[in-house]
PDB file of C-alpha atoms and ligand atoms in Angstrom:
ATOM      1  CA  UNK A1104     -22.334  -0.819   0.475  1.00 82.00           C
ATOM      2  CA  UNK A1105     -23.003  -1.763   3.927  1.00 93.00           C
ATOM      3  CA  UNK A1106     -20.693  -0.575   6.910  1.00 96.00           C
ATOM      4  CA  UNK A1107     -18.059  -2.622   8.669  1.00 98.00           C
ATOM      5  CA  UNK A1108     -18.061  -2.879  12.429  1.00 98.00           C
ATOM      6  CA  UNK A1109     -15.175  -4.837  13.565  1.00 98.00           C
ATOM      7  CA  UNK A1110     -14.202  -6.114  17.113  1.00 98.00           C
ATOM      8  CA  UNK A1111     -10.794  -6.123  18.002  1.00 98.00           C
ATOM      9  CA  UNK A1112     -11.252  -8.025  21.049  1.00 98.00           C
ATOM     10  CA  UNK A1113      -7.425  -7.634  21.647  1.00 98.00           C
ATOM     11  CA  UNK A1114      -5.842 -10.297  24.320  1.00 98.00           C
ATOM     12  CA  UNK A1115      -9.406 -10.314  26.043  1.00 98.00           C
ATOM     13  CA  UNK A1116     -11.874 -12.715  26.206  1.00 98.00           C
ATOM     14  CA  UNK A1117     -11.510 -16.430  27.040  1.00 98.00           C
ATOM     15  CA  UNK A1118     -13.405 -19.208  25.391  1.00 98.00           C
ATOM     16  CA  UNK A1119     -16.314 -18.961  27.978  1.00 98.00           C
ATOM     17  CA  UNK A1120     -16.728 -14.949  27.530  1.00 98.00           C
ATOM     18  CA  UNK A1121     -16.882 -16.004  23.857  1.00 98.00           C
ATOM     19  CA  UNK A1122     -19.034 -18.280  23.894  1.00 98.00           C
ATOM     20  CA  UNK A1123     -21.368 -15.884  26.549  1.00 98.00           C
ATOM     21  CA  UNK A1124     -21.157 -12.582  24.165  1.00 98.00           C
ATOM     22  CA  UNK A1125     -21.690 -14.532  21.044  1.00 98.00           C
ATOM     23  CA  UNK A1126     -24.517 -16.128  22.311  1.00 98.00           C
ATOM     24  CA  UNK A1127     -26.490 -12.761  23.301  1.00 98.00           C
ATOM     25  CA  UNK A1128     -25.386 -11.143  20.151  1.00 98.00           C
ATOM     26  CA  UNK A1129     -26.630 -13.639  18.021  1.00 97.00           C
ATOM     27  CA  UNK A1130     -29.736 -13.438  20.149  1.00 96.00           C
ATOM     28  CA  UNK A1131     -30.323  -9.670  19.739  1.00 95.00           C
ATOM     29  CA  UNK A1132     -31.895  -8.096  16.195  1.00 93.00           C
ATOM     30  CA  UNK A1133     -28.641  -7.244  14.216  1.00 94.00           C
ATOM     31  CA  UNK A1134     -28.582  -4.261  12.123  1.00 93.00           C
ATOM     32  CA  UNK A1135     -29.310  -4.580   8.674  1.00 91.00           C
ATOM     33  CA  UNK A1136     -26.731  -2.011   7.074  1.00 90.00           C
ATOM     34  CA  UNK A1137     -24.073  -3.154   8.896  1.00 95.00           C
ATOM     35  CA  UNK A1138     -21.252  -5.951   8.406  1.00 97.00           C
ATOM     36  CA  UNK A1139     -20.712  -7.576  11.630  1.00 98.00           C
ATOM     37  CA  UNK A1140     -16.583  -9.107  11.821  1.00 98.00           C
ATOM     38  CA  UNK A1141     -15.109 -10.459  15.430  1.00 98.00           C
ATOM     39  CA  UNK A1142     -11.763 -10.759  15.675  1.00 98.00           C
ATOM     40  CA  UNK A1143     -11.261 -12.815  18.861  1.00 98.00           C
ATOM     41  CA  UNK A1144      -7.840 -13.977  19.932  1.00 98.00           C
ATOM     42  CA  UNK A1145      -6.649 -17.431  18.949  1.00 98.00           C
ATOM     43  CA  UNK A1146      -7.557 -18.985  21.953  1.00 98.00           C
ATOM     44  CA  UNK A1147     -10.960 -18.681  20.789  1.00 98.00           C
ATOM     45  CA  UNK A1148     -10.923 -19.645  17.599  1.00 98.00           C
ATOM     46  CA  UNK A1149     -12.485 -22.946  17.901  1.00 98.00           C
ATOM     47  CA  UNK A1150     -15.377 -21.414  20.019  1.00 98.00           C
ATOM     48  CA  UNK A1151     -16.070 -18.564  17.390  1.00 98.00           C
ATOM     49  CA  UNK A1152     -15.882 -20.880  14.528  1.00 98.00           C
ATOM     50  CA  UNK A1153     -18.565 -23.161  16.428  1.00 98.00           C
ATOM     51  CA  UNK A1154     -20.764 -20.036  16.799  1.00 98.00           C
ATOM     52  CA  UNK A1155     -20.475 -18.101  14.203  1.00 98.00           C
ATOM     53  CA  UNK A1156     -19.809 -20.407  11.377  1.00 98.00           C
ATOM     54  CA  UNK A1157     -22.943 -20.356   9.015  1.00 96.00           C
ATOM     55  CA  UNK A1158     -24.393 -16.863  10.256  1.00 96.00           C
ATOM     56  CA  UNK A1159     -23.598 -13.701   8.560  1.00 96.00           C
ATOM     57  CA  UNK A1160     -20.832 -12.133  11.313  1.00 98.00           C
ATOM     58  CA  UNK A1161     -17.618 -12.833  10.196  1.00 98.00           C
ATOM     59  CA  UNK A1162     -14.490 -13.416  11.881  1.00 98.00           C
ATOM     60  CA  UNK A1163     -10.851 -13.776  11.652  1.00 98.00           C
ATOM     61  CA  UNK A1164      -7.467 -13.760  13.573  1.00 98.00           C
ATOM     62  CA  UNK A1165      -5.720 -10.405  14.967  1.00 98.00           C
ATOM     63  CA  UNK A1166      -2.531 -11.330  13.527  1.00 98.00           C
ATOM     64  CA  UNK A1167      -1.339 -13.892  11.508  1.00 98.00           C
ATOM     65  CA  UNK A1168       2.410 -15.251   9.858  1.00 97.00           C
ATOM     66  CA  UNK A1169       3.202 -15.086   6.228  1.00 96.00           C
ATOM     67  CA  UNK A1170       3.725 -18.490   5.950  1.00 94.00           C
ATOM     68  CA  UNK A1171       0.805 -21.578   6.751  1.00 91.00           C
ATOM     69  CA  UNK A1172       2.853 -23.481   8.887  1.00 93.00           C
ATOM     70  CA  UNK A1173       6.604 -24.136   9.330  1.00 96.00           C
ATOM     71  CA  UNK A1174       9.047 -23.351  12.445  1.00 97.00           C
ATOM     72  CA  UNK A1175       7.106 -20.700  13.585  1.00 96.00           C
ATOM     73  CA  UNK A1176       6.719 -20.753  17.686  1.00 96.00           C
ATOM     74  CA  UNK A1177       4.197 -18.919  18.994  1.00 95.00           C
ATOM     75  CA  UNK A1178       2.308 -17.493  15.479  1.00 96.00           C
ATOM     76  CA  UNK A1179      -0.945 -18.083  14.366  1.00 97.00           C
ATOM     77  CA  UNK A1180      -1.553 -19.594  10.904  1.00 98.00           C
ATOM     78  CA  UNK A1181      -3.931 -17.802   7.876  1.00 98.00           C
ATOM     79  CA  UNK A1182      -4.354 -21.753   6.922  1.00 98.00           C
ATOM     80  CA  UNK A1183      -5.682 -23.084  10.365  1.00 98.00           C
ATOM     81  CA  UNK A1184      -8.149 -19.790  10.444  1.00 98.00           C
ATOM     82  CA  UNK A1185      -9.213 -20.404   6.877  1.00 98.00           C
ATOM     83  CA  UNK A1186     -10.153 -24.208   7.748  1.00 98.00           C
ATOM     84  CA  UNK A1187     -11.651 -23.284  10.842  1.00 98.00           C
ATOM     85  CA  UNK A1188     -14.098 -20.809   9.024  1.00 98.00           C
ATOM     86  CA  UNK A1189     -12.315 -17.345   9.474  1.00 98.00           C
ATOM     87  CA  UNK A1190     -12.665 -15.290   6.621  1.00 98.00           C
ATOM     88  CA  UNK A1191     -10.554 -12.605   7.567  1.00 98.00           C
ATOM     89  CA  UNK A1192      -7.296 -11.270   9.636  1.00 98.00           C
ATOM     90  CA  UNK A1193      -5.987  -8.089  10.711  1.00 98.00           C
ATOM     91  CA  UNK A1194      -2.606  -6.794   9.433  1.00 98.00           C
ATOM     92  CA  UNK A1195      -0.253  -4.753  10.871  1.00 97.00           C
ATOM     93  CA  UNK A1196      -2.035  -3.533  13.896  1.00 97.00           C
ATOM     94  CA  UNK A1197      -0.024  -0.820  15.779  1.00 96.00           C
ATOM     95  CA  UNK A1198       0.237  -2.602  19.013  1.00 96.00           C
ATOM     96  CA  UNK A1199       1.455  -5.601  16.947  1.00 96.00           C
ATOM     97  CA  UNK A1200       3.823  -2.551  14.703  1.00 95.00           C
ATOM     98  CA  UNK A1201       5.061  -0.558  18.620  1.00 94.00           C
ATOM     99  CA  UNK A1202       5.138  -3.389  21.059  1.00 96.00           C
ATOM    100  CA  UNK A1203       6.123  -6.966  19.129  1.00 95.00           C
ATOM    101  CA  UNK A1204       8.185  -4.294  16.604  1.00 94.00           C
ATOM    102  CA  UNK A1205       6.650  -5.737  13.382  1.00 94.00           C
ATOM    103  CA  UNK A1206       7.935  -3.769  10.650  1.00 91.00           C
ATOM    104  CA  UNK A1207       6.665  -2.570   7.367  1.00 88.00           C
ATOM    105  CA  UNK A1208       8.157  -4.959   5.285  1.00 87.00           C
ATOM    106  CA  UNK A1209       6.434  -8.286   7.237  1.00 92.00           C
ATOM    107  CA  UNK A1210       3.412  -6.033   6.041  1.00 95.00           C
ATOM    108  CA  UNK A1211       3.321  -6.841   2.442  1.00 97.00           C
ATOM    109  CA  UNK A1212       4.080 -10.790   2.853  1.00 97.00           C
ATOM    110  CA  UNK A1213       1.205 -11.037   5.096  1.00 98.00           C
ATOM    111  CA  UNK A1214      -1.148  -9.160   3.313  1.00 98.00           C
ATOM    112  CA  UNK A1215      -0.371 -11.550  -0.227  1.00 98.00           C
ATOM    113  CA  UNK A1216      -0.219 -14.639   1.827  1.00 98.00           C
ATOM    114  CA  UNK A1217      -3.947 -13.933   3.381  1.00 98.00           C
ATOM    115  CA  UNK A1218      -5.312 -12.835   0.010  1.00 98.00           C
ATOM    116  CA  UNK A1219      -3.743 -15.873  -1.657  1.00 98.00           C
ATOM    117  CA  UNK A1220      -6.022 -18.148   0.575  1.00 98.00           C
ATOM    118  CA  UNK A1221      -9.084 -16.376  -0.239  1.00 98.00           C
ATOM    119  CA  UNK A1222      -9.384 -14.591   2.981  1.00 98.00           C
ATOM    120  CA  UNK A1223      -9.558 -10.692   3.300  1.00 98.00           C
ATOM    121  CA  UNK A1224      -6.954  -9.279   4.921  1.00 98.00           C
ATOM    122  CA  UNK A1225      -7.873  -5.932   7.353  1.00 98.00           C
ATOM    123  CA  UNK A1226      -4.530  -4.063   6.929  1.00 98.00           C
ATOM    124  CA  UNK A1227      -3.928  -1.174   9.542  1.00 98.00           C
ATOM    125  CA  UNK A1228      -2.428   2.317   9.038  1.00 98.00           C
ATOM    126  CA  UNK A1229      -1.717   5.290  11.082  1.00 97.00           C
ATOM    127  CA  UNK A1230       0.211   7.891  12.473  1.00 96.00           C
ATOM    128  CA  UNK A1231       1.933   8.105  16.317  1.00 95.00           C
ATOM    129  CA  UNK A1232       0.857  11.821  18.153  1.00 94.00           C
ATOM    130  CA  UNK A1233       4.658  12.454  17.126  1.00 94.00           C
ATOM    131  CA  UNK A1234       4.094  12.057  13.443  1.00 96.00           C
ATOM    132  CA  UNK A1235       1.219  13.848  13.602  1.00 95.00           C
ATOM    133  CA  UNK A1236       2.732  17.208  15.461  1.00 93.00           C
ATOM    134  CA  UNK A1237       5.251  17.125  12.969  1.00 96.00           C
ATOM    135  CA  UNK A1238       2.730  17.245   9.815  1.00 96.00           C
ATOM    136  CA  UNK A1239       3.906  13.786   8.599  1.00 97.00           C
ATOM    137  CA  UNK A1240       0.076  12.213   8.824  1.00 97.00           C
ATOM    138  CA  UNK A1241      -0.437  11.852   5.421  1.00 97.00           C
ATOM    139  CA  UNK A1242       3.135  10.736   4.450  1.00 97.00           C
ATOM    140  CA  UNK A1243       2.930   8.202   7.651  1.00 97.00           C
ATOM    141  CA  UNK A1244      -0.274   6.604   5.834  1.00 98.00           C
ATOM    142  CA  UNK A1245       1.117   6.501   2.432  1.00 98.00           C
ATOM    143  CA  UNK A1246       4.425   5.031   3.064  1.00 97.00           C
ATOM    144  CA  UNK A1247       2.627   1.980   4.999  1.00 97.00           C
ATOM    145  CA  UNK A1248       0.057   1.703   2.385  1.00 98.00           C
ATOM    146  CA  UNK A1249       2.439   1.777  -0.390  1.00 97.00           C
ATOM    147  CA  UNK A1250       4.631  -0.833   1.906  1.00 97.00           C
ATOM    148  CA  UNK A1251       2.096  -3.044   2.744  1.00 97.00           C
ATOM    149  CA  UNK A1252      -0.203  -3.155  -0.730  1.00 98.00           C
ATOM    150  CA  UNK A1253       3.132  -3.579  -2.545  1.00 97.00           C
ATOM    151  CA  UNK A1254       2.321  -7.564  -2.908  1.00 97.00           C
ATOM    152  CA  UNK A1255      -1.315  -7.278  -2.774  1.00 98.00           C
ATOM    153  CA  UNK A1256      -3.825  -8.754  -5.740  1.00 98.00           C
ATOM    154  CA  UNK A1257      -6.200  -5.507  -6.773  1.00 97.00           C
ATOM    155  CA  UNK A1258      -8.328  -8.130  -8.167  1.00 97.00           C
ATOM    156  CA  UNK A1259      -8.570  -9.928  -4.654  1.00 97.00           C
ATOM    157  CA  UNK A1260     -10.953  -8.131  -1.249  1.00 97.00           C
ATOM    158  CA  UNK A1261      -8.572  -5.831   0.818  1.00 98.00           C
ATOM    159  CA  UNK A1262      -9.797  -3.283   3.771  1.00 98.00           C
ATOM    160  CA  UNK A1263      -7.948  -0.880   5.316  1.00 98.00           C
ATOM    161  CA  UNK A1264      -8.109   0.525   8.875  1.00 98.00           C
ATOM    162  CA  UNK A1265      -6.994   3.846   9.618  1.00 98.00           C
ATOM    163  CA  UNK A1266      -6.107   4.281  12.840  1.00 97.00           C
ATOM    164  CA  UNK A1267      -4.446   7.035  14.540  1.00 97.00           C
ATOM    165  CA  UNK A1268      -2.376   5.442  17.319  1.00 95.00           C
ATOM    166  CA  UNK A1269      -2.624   8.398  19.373  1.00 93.00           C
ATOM    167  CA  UNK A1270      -6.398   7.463  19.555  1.00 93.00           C
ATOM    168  CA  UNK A1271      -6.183   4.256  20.047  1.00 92.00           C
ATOM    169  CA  UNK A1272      -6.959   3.397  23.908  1.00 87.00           C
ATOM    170  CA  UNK A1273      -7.012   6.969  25.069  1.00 88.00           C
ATOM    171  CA  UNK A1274     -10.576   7.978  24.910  1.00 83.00           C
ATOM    172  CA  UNK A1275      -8.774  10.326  22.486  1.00 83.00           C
ATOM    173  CA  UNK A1276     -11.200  10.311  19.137  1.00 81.00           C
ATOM    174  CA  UNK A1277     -10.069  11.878  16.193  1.00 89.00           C
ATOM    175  CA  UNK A1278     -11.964  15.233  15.407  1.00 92.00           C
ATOM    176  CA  UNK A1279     -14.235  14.937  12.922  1.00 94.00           C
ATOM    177  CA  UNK A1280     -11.679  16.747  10.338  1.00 95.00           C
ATOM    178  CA  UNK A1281      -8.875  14.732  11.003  1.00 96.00           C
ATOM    179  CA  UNK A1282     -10.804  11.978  10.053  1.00 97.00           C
ATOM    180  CA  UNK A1283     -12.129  13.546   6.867  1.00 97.00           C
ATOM    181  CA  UNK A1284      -8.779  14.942   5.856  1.00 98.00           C
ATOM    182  CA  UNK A1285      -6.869  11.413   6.449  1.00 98.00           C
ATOM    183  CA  UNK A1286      -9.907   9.303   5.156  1.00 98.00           C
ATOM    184  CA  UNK A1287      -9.608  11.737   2.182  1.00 98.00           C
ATOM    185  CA  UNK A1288      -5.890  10.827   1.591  1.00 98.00           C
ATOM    186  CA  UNK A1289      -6.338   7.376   2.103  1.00 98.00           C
ATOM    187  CA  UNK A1290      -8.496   6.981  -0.353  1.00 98.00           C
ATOM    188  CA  UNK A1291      -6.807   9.191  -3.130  1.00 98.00           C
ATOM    189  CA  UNK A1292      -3.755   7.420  -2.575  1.00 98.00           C
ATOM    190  CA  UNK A1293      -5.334   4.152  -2.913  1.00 98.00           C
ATOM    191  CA  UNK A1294      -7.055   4.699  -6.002  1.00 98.00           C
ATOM    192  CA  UNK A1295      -3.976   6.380  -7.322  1.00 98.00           C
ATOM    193  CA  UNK A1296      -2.352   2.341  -6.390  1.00 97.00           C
ATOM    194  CA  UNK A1297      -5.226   0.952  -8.353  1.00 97.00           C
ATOM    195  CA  UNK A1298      -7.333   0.021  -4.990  1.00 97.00           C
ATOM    196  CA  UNK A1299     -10.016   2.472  -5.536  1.00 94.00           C
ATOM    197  CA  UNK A1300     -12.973   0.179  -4.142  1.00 95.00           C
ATOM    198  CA  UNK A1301     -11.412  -0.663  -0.792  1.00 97.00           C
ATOM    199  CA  UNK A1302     -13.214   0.470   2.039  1.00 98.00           C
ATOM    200  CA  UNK A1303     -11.547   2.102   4.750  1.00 98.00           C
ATOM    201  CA  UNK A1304     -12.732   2.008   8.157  1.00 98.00           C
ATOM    202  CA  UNK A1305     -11.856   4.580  11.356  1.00 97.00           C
ATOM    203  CA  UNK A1306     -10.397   3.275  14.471  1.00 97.00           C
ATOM    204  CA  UNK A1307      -9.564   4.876  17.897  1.00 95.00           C
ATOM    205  CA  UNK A1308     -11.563   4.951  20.832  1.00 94.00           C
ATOM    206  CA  UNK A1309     -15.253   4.612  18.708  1.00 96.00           C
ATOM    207  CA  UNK A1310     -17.612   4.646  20.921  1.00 96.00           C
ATOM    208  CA  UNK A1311     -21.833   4.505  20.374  1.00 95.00           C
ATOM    209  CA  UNK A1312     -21.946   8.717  21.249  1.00 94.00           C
ATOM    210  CA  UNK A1313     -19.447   9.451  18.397  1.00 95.00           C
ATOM    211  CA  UNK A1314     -20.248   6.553  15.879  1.00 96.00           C
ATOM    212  CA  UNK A1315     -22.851   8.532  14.112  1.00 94.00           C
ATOM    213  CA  UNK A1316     -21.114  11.586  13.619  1.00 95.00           C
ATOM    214  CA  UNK A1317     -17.871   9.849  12.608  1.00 96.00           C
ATOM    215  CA  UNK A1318     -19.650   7.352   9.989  1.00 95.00           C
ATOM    216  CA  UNK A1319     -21.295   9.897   8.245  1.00 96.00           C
ATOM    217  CA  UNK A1320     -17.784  11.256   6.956  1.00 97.00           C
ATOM    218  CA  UNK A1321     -17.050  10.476   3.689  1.00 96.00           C
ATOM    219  CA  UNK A1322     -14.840   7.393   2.962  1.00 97.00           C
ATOM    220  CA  UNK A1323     -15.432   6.129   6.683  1.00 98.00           C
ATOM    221  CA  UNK A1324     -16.944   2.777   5.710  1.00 98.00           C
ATOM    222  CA  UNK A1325     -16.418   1.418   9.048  1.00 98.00           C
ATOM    223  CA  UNK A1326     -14.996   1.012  12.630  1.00 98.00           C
ATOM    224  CA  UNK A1327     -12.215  -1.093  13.983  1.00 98.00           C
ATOM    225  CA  UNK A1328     -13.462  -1.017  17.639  1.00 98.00           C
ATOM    226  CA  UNK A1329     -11.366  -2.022  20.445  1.00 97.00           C
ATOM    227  CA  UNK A1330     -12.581  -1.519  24.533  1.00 97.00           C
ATOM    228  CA  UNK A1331     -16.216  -0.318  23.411  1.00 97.00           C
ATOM    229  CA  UNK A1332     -16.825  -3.939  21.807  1.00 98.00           C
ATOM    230  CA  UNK A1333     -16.179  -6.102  24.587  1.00 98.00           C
ATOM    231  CA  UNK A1334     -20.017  -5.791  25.726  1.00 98.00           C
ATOM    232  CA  UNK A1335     -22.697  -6.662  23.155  1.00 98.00           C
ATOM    233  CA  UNK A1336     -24.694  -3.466  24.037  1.00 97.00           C
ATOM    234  CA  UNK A1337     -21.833  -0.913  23.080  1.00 97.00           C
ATOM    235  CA  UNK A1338     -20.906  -2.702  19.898  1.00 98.00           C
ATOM    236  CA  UNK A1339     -24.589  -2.937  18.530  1.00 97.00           C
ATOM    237  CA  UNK A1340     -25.052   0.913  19.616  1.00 97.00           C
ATOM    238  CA  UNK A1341     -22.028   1.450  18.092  1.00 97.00           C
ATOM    239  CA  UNK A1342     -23.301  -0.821  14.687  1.00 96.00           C
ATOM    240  CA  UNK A1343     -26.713   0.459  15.427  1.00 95.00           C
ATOM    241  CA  UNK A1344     -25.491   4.300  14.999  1.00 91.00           C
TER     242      UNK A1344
HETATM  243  P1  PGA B2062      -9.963   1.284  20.890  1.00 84.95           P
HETATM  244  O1  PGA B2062      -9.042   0.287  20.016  1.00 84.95           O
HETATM  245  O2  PGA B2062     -11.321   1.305  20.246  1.00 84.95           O
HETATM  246  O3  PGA B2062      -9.989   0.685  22.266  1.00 84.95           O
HETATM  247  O4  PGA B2062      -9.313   2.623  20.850  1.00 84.95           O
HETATM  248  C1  PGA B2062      -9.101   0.301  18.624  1.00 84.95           C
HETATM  249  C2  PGA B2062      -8.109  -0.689  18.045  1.00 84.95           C
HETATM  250  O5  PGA B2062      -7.023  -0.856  18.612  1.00 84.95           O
HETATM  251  O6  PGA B2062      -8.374  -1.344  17.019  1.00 84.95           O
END
């Protein structure tokens, strides 16, 4: 199965950047054994859909509503992204779980509402430095796995990002054995839900000197990568590695 490298382009990027780093990375050699996905936010959409539509990187939204249109203000719709060519959309974030206080429960509505439309949803787990300090890692991950997979379709595509909030933004990676000891759990407790298959990709400050290390651990079947994929050269190291 070929590795995921995502870009979580965050609130960065406006339609001209877009249309400048999708440009040279569609101009560079991409890497064979690796699945390119940009999630770039909504503002460019309609750029990213113009460029990447047709090629093999994917793309999708960084957050999406439950619901395809409706009273809404402010949301982005799974509908619009599907028409426009997305394919998939990230779930449950942690900057979308600490700072816009999305709960677990949104979780699951999301994640049925994406798959329902054919798109994959990217649904992302992990523990705060707290939870961690206090042991609760692996009961963090399972409660939002079991809360957020508790609507999904195990017949339908599903990937799930672990990432350690602690890590996220710091320059703080994971050691090698957290990663293999969550990654582990993850994946126990998802085929113990019935989602055996789904991969499950590492996020948290992944950058192109730790990539290599980090993806050979097993059950690490990707990166969500935040600052290190805003310039083509550190994401295709990073895809590259
Ligand atoms: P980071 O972000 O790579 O900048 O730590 C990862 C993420 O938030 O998905």
């Amino acid at each position: 199965m070929k590795k995921i490298c995502a870009a979580n382009w965050k609130l960065q990027k406006s339609p001209a950047e877009t249309r400048k780093f999708l440009t040279d990375l569609k101009a560079q050699t991409l890497p064979s054994a690796a699945e390119l996905m940009i999630f770039p936010p909504a503002s460019s959409w309609e750029t990213t859909s113009s460029l990447l539509n047709g090629s093999s990187i994917k793309w999708g939204a960084q957050n999406v509503w439950s619901q395809g249109s409706g009273a809404f203000t402010g949301e982005n719709s799974a509908a619009i992204l599907k028409e426009m060519g997305g394919q998939v959309a990230l779930v449950g974030h942690s900057e979308r779980r600490k700072i816009f206080g999305e709960g677990d429960a949104w979780m699951a509505d999301k994640v049925a509402y994406v798959q329902s439309l054919g798109l994959a949803p990217l649904f992302c787990i992990g523990e705060t430095l707290e939870e961690r300090e206090a042991n609760k890692t692996d009961e963090v991950n399972k409660r939002q796995l079991q809360a957020g997979l508790s609507k999904a379709d195990k017949s339908k595509p599903v990937i799930v990002a672990y990432e350690p909030v602690w890590a996220i933004g710091t320059g703080k990676v994971a050691q090698p054995e957290q990663v293999q000891a969550a990654h582990a759990a993850i994946h126990r407790e998802l085929e113990a839900m019935g989602f055996g298959k789904t991969p499950i990709l590492y996020g948290g400050s992944v950058k192109a000197d730790n990539a290599g290390a980090l993806g050979k651990i097993p059950h690490v079947d990707g990166f969500l990568i935040g600052g290190a994929s805003l310039e083509v050269a550190s994401f295709l190291a990073i895809a590259n590695a």
